[in-house]
mmCIF file of C-alpha atoms in Angstrom:
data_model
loop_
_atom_site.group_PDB
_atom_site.id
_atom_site.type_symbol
_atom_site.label_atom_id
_atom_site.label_comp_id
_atom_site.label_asym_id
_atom_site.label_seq_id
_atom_site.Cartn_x
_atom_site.Cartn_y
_atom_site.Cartn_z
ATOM 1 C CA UNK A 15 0.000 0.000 0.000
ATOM 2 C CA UNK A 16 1.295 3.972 -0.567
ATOM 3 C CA UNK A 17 0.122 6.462 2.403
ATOM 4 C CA UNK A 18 -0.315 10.073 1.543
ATOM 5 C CA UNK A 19 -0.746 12.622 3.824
ATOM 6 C CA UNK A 20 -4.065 13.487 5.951
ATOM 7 C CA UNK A 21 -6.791 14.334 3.120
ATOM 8 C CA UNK A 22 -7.245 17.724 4.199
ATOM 9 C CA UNK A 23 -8.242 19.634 0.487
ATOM 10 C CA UNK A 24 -6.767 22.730 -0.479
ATOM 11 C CA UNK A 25 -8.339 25.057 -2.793
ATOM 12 C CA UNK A 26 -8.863 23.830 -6.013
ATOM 13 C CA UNK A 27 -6.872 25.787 -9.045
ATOM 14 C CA UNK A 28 -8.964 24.098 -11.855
ATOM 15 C CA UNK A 29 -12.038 26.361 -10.690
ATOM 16 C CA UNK A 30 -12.523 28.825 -13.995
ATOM 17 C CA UNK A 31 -13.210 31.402 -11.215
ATOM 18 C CA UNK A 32 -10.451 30.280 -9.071
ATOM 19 C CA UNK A 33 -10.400 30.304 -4.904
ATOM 20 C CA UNK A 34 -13.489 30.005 -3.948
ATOM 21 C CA UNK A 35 -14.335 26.482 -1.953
ATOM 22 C CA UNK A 36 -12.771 23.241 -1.264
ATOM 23 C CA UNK A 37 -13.849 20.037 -1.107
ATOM 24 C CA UNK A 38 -14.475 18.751 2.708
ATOM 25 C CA UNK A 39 -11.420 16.592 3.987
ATOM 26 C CA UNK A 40 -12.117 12.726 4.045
ATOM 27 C CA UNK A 41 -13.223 11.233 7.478
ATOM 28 C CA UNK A 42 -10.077 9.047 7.102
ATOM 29 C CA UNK A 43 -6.873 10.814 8.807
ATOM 30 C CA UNK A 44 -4.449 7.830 7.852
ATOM 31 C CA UNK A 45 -6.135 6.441 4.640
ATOM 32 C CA UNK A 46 -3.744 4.132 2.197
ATOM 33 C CA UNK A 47 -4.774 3.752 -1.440
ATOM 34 C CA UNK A 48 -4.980 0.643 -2.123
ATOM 35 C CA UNK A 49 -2.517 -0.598 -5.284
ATOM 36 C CA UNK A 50 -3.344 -3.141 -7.868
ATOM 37 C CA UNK A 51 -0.923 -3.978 -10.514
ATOM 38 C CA UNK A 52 -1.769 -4.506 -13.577
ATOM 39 C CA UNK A 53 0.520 -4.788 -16.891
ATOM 40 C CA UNK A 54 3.629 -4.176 -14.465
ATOM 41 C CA UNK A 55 2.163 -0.318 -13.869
ATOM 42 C CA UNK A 56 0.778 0.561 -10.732
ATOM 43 C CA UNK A 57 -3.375 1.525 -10.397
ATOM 44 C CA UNK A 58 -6.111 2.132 -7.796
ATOM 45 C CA UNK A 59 -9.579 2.157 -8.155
ATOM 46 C CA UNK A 60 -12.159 5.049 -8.951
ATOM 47 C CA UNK A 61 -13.797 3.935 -5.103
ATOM 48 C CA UNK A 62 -10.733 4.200 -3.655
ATOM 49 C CA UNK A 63 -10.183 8.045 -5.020
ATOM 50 C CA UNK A 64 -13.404 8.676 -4.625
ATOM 51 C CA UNK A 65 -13.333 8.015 -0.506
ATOM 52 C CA UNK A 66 -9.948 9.626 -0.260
ATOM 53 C CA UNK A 67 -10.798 12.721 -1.349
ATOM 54 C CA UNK A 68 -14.169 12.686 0.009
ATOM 55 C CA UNK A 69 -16.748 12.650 -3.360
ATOM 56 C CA UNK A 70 -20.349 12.152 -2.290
ATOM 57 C CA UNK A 71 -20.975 10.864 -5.506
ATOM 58 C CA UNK A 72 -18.839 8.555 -7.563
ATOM 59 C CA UNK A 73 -20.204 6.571 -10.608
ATOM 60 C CA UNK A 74 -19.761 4.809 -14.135
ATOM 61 C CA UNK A 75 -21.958 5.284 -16.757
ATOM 62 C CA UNK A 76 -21.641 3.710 -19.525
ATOM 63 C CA UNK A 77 -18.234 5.164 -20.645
ATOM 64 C CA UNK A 78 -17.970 8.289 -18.367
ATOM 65 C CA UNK A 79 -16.822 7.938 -15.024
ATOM 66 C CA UNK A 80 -17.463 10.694 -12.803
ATOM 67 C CA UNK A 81 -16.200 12.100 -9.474
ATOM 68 C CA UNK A 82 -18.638 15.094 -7.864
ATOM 69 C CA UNK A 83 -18.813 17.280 -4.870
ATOM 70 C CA UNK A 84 -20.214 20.448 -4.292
ATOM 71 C CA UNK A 85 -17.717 22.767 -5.794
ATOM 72 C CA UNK A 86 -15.650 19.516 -7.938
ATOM 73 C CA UNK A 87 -16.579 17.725 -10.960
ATOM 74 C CA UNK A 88 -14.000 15.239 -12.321
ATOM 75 C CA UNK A 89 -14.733 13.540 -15.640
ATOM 76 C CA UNK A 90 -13.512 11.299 -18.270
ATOM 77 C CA UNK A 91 -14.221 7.900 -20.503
ATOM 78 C CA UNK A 92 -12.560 4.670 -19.818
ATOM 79 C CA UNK A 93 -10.094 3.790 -22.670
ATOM 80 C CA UNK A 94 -9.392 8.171 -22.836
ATOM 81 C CA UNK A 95 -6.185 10.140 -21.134
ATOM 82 C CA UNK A 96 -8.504 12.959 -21.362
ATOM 83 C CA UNK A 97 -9.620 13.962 -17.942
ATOM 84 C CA UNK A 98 -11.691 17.188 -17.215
ATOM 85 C CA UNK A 99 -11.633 19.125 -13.603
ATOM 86 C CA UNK A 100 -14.361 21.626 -13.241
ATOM 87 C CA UNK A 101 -13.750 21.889 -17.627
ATOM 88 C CA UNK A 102 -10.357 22.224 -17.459
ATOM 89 C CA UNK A 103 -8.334 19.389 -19.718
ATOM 90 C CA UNK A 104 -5.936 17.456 -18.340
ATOM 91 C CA UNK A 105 -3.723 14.874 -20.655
ATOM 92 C CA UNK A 106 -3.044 11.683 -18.349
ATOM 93 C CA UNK A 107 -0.549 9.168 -18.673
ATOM 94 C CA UNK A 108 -2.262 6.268 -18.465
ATOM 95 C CA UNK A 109 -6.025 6.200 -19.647
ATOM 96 C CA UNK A 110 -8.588 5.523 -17.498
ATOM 97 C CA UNK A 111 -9.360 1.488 -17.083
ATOM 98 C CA UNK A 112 -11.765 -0.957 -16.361
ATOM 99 C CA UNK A 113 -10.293 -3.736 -14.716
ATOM 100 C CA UNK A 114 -12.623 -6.866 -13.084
ATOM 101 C CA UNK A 115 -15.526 -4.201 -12.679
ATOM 102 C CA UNK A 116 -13.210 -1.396 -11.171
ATOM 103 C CA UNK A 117 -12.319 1.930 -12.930
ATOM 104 C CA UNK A 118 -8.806 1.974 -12.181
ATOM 105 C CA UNK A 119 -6.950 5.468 -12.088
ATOM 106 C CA UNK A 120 -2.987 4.957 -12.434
ATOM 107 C CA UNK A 121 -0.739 6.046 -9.486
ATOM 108 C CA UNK A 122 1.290 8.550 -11.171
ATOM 109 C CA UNK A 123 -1.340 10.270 -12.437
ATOM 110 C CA UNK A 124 -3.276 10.536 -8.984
ATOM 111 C CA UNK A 125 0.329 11.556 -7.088
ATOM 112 C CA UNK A 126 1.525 13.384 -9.998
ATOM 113 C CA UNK A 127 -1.685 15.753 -11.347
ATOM 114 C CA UNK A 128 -4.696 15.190 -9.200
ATOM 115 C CA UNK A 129 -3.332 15.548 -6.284
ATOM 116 C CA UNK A 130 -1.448 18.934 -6.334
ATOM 117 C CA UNK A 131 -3.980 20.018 -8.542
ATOM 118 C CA UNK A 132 -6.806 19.641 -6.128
ATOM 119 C CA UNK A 133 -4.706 19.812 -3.116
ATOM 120 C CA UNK A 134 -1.842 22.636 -3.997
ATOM 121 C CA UNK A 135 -1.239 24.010 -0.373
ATOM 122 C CA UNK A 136 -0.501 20.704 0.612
ATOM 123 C CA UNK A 137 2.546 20.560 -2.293
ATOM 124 C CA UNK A 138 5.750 20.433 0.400
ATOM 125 C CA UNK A 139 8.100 21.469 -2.156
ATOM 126 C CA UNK A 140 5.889 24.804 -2.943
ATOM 127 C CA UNK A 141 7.291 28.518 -1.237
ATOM 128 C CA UNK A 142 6.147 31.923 -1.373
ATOM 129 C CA UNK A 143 7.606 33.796 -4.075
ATOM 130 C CA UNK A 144 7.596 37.727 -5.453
ATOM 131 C CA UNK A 145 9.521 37.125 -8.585
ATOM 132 C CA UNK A 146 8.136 36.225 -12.026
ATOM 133 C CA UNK A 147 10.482 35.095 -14.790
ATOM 134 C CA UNK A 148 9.298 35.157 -18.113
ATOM 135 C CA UNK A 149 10.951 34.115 -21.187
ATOM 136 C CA UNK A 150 9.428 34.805 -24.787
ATOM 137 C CA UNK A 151 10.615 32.115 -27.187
ATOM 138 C CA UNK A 152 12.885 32.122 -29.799
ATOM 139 C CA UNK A 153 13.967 35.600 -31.324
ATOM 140 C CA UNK A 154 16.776 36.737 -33.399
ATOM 141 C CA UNK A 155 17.835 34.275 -35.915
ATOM 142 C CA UNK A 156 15.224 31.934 -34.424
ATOM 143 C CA UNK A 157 12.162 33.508 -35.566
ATOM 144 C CA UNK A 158 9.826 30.300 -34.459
ATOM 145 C CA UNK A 159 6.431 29.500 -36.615
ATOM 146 C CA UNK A 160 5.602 31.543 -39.414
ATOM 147 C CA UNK A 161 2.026 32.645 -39.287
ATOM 148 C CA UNK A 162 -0.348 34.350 -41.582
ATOM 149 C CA UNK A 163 0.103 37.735 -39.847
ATOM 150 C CA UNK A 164 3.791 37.646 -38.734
ATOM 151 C CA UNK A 165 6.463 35.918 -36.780
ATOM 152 C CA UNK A 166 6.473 33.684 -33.795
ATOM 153 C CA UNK A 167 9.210 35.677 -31.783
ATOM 154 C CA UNK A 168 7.799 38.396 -32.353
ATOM 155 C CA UNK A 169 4.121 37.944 -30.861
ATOM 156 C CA UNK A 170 5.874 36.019 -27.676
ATOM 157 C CA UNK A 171 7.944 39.653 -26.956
ATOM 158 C CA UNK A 172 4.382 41.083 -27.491
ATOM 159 C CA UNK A 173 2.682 39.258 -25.052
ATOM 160 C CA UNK A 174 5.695 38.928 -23.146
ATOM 161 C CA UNK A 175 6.132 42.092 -22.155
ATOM 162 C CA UNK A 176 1.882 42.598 -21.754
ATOM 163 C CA UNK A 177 1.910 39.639 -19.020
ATOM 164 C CA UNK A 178 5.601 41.013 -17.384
ATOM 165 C CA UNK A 179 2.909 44.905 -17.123
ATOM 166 C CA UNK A 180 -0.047 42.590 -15.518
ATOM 167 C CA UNK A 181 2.290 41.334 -13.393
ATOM 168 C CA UNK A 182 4.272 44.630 -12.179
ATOM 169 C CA UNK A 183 0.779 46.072 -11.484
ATOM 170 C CA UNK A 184 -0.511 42.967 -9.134
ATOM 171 C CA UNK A 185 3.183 43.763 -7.115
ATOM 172 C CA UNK A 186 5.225 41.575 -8.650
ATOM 173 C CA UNK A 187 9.137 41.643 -9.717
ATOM 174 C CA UNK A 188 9.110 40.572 -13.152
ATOM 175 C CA UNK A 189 12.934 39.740 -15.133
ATOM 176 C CA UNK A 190 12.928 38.433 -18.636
ATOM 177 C CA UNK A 191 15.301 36.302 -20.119
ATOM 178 C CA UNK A 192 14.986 39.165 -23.144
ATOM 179 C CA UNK A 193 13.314 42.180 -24.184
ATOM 180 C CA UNK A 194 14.143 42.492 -27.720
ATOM 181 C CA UNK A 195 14.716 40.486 -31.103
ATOM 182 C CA UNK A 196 17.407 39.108 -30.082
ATOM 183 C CA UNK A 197 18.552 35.053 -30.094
ATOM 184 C CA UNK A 198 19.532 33.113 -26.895
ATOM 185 C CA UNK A 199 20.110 29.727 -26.350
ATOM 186 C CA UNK A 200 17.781 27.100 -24.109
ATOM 187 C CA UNK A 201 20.662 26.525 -21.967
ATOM 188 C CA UNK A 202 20.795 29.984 -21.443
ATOM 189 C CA UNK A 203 17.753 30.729 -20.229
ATOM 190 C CA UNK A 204 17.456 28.457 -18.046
ATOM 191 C CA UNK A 205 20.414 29.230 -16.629
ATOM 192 C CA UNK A 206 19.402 32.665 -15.862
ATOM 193 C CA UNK A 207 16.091 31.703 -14.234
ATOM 194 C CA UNK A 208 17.950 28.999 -11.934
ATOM 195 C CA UNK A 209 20.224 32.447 -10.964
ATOM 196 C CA UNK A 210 17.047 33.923 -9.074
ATOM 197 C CA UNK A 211 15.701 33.890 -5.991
ATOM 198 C CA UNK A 212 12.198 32.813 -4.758
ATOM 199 C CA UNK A 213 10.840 33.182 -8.595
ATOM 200 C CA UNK A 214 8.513 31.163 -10.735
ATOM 201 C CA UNK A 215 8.928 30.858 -14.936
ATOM 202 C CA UNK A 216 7.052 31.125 -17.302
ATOM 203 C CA UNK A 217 8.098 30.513 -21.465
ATOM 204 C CA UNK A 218 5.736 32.324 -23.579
ATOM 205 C CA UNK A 219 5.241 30.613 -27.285
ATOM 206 C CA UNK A 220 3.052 30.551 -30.065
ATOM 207 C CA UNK A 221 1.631 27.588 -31.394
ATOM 208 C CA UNK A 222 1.983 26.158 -35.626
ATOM 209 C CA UNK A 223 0.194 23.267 -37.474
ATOM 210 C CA UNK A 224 0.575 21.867 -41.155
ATOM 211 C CA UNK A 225 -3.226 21.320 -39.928
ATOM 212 C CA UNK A 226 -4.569 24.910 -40.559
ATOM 213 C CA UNK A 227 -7.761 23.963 -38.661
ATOM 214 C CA UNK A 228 -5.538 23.553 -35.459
ATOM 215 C CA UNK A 229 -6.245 26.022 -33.259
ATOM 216 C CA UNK A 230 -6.762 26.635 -29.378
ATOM 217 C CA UNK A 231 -4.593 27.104 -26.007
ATOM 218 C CA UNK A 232 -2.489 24.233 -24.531
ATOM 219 C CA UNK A 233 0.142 24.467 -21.477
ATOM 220 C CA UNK A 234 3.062 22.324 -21.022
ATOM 221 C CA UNK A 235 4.354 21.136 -17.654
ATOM 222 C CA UNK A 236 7.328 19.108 -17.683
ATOM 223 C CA UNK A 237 6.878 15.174 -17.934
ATOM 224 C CA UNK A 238 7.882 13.514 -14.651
ATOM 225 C CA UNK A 239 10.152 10.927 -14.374
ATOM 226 C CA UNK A 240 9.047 7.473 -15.632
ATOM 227 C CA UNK A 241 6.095 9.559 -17.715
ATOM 228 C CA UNK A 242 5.079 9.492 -21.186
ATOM 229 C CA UNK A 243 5.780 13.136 -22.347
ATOM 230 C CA UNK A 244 2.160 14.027 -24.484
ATOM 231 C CA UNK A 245 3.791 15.143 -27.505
ATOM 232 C CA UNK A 246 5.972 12.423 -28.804
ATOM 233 C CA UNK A 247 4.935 9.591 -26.796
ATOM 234 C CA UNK A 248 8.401 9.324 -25.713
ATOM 235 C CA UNK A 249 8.584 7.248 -22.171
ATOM 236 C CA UNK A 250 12.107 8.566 -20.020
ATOM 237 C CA UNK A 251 13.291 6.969 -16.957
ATOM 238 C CA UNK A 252 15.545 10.043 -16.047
ATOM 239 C CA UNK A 253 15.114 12.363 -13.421
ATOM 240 C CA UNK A 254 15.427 15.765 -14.770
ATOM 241 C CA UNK A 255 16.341 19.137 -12.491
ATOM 242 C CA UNK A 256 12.528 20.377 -13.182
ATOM 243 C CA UNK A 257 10.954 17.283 -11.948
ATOM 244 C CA UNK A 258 12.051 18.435 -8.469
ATOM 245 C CA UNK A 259 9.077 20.808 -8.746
ATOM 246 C CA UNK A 260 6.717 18.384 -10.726
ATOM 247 C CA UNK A 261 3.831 19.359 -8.060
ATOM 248 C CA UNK A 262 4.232 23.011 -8.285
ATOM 249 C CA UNK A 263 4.841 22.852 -11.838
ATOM 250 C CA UNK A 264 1.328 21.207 -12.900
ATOM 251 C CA UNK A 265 -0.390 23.111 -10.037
ATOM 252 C CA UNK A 266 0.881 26.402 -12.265
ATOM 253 C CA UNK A 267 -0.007 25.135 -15.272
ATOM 254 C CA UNK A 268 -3.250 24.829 -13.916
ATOM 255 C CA UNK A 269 -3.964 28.088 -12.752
ATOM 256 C CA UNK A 270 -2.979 29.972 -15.866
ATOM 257 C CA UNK A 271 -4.494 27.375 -18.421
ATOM 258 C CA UNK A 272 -7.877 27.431 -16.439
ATOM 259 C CA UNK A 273 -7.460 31.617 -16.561
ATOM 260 C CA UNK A 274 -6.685 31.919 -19.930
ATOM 261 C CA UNK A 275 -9.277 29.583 -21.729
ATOM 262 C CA UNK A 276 -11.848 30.818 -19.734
ATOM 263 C CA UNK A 277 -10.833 34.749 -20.316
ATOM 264 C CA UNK A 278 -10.448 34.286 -24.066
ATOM 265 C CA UNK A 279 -13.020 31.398 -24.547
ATOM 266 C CA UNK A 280 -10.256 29.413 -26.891
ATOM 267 C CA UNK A 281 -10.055 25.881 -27.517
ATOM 268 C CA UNK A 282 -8.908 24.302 -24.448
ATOM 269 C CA UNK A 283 -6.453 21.881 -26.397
ATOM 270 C CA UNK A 284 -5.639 20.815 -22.735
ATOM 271 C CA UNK A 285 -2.869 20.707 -20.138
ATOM 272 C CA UNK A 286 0.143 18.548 -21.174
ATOM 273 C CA UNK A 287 3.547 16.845 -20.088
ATOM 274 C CA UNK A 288 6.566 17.275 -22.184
ATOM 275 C CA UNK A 289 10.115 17.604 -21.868
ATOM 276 C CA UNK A 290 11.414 21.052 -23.651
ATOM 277 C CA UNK A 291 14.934 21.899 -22.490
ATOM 278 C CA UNK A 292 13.618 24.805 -21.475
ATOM 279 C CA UNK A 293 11.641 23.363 -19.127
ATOM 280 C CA UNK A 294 13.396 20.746 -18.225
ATOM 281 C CA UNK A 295 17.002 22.570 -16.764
ATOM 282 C CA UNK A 296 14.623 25.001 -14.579
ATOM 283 C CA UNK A 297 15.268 24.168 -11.035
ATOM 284 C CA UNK A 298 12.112 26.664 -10.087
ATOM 285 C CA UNK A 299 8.624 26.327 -10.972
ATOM 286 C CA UNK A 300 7.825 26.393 -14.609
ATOM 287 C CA UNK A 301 5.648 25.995 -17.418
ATOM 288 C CA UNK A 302 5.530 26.526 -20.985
ATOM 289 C CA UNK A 303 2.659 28.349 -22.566
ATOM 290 C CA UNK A 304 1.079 27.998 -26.062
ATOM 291 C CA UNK A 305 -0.895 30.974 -26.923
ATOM 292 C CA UNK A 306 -2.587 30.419 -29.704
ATOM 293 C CA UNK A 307 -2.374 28.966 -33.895
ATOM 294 C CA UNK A 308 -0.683 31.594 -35.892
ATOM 295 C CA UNK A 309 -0.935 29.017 -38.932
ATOM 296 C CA UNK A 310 -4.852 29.214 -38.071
ATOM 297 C CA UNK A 311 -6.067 32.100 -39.479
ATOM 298 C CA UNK A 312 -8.548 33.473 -37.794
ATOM 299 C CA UNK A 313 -6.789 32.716 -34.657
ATOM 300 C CA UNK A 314 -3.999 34.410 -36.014
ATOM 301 C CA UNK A 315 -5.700 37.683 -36.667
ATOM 302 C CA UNK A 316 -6.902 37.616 -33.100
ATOM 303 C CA UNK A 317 -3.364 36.706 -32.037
ATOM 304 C CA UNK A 318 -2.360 40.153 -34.125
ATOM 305 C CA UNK A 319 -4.840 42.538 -31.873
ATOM 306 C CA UNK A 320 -3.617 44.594 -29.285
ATOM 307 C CA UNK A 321 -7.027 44.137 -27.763
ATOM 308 C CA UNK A 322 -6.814 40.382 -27.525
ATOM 309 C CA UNK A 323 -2.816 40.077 -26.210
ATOM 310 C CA UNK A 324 -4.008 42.570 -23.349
ATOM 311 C CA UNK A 325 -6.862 40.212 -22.199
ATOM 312 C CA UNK A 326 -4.366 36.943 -22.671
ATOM 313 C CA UNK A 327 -1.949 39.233 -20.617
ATOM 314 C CA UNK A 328 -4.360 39.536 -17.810
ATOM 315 C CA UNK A 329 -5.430 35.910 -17.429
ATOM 316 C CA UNK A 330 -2.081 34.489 -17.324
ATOM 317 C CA UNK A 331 -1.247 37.569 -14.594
ATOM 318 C CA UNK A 332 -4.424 36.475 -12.569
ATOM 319 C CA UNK A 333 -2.850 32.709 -12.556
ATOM 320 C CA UNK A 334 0.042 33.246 -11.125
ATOM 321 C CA UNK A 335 -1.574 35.310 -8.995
ATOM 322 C CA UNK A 336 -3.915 32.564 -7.920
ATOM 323 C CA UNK A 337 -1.401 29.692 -8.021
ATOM 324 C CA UNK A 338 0.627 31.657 -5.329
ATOM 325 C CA UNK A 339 -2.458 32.113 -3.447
ATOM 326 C CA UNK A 340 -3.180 28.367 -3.375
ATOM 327 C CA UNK A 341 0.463 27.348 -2.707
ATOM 328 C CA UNK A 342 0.572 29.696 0.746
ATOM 329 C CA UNK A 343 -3.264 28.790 2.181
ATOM 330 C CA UNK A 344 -2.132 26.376 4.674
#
């Protein structure tokens, strides 16, 4: 069996509005979820979550399997890594399973996603912090996607520098890794971010498709070890310097995905695992954010507008806003 920590909830970041109830702890102070192995991975059952966390209502129907409170709604389909929280999409490792009449949700998943995301102020790892990082992508020689309207590198220093002003007026130090068209390495910015103190990050991109129908907002957290990164498939047994911060890093993505796709009412192409370098060599808390198709184009004429950049600006601001919120409500 694997013992977690007294079920006391924290306030849940996948609320579109963000902060405002929990789900009540379980009457269990020392509960154990209960492992069965299957295919040499490790699982437990939809009843088991469901009494952990203290869901009043638990069912499958059909396909969907559901998980529901008073402020919580957790769904998804058995044979799907798509799992929603209160709307939200979340990319699991390992899709959900039905396994001699029990729904079976995998370990990693439950330690690695559900449980910072609904518990965050329980994340031990997780520290106040006044200092916001953020890095727009490429620039220079690197000019990233080409889109109907422009240039990848330049729309992240756009919105860069809109989110770094949202920031600045909520109280926040904000550095960049640059503030012009110029090109610097991965390994460089990284680097700089792991130089400062008590600081979050936050890599600002554009998204491209030889799909021009492709369109919508997705957020990468970094893959943790012995995870299948969403994008290639890829499995890695290595421990990376980011995966120190695995639970503050999806609890981040969280905040801002939930922010922005509700703000801008974009396709919520979901929250995902990868391993960028970029992302990877952080030793702080960090994401990387897709913004938006440039090779869609009438994304990419919103994309363009001053008007929309400024709302995307704010969102993102109010996430890490609310993600330091949840990470200091103890």
């Amino acid at each position: 069996m694997s013992r977690l920590s007294s079920p006391q909830l924290g306030l849940p970041l996948a609320i579109a509005l963000a902060l405002l109830s929990v789900l009540p702890p379980s009457q269990a102070q020392d509960f154990e979820w209960k492992i069965i192995q299957k295919d040499k991975r490790e699982f437990v059952s939809g009843k088991n979550v469901a009494r952990f966390y203290g869901f009043p209502k638990y069912g499958l129907a059909g396909q969907e399997v559901v998980f529901r409170s008073q402020s919580i709604l957790i769904q998804g389909q058995l044979e799907s890594k798509d799992l929603y929280i209160n709307g939200v999409r979340f990319i699991l490792n390992d899709a959900l399973q039905l396994h001699q009449g029990k729904v079976l949700l995998s370990k990693l998943d439950l330690l690695k996603l559900i449980n910072p995301v609904l518990r965050p102020n329980l994340i031990r790892t997780a520290t106040p912090f006044n200092t916001v990082i953020i890095d727009p992508g490429h620039g220079g020689k690197d000019k990233g996607a080409i889109g109907y309207y422009g240039l990848e590198k330049d729309y992240n220093l756009s919105l860069s520098l809109a989110v770094g002003k949202e920031l600045q007026r909520l109280g926040f130090k904000v550095l960049y890794t640059r503030t012009k068209d110029i090109f610097i390495d991965l390994e460089g910015r990284a680097e700089y971010a792991n130089q400062q103190d008590n600081a979050i990050f936050l890599s600002i991109h554009h998204n491209a498709s030889s799909r021009k129908a492709a369109r919508g907002i997705e957020t990468f957290a970094l893959a943790p070890q012995g995870a299948s990164s969403t994008n290639t498939g890829r499995l890695d047994l290595k421990k990376h310097k980011g995966n120190q911060r695995d639970s503050e890093n999806i609890a981040l993505a969280t905040a801002i995905h939930s922010q922005a796709t509700r703000r801008t009412q974009a396709e919520d192409r979901g929250i995902k695992r990868a391993r960028f370098s970029v992302i990877r060599n952080v030793e702080i808390p960090g994401i990387l954010f897709e913004a938006g198709f440039l090779t869609n184009q009438a994304e990419a004429k919103k994309v363009h507008t001053s008007a929309y950049r400024a709302q995307l600006a704010a969102a993102i601001a109010q996430g890490v806003l609310n993600f330091r919120a949840a990470i200091t409500s103890r």
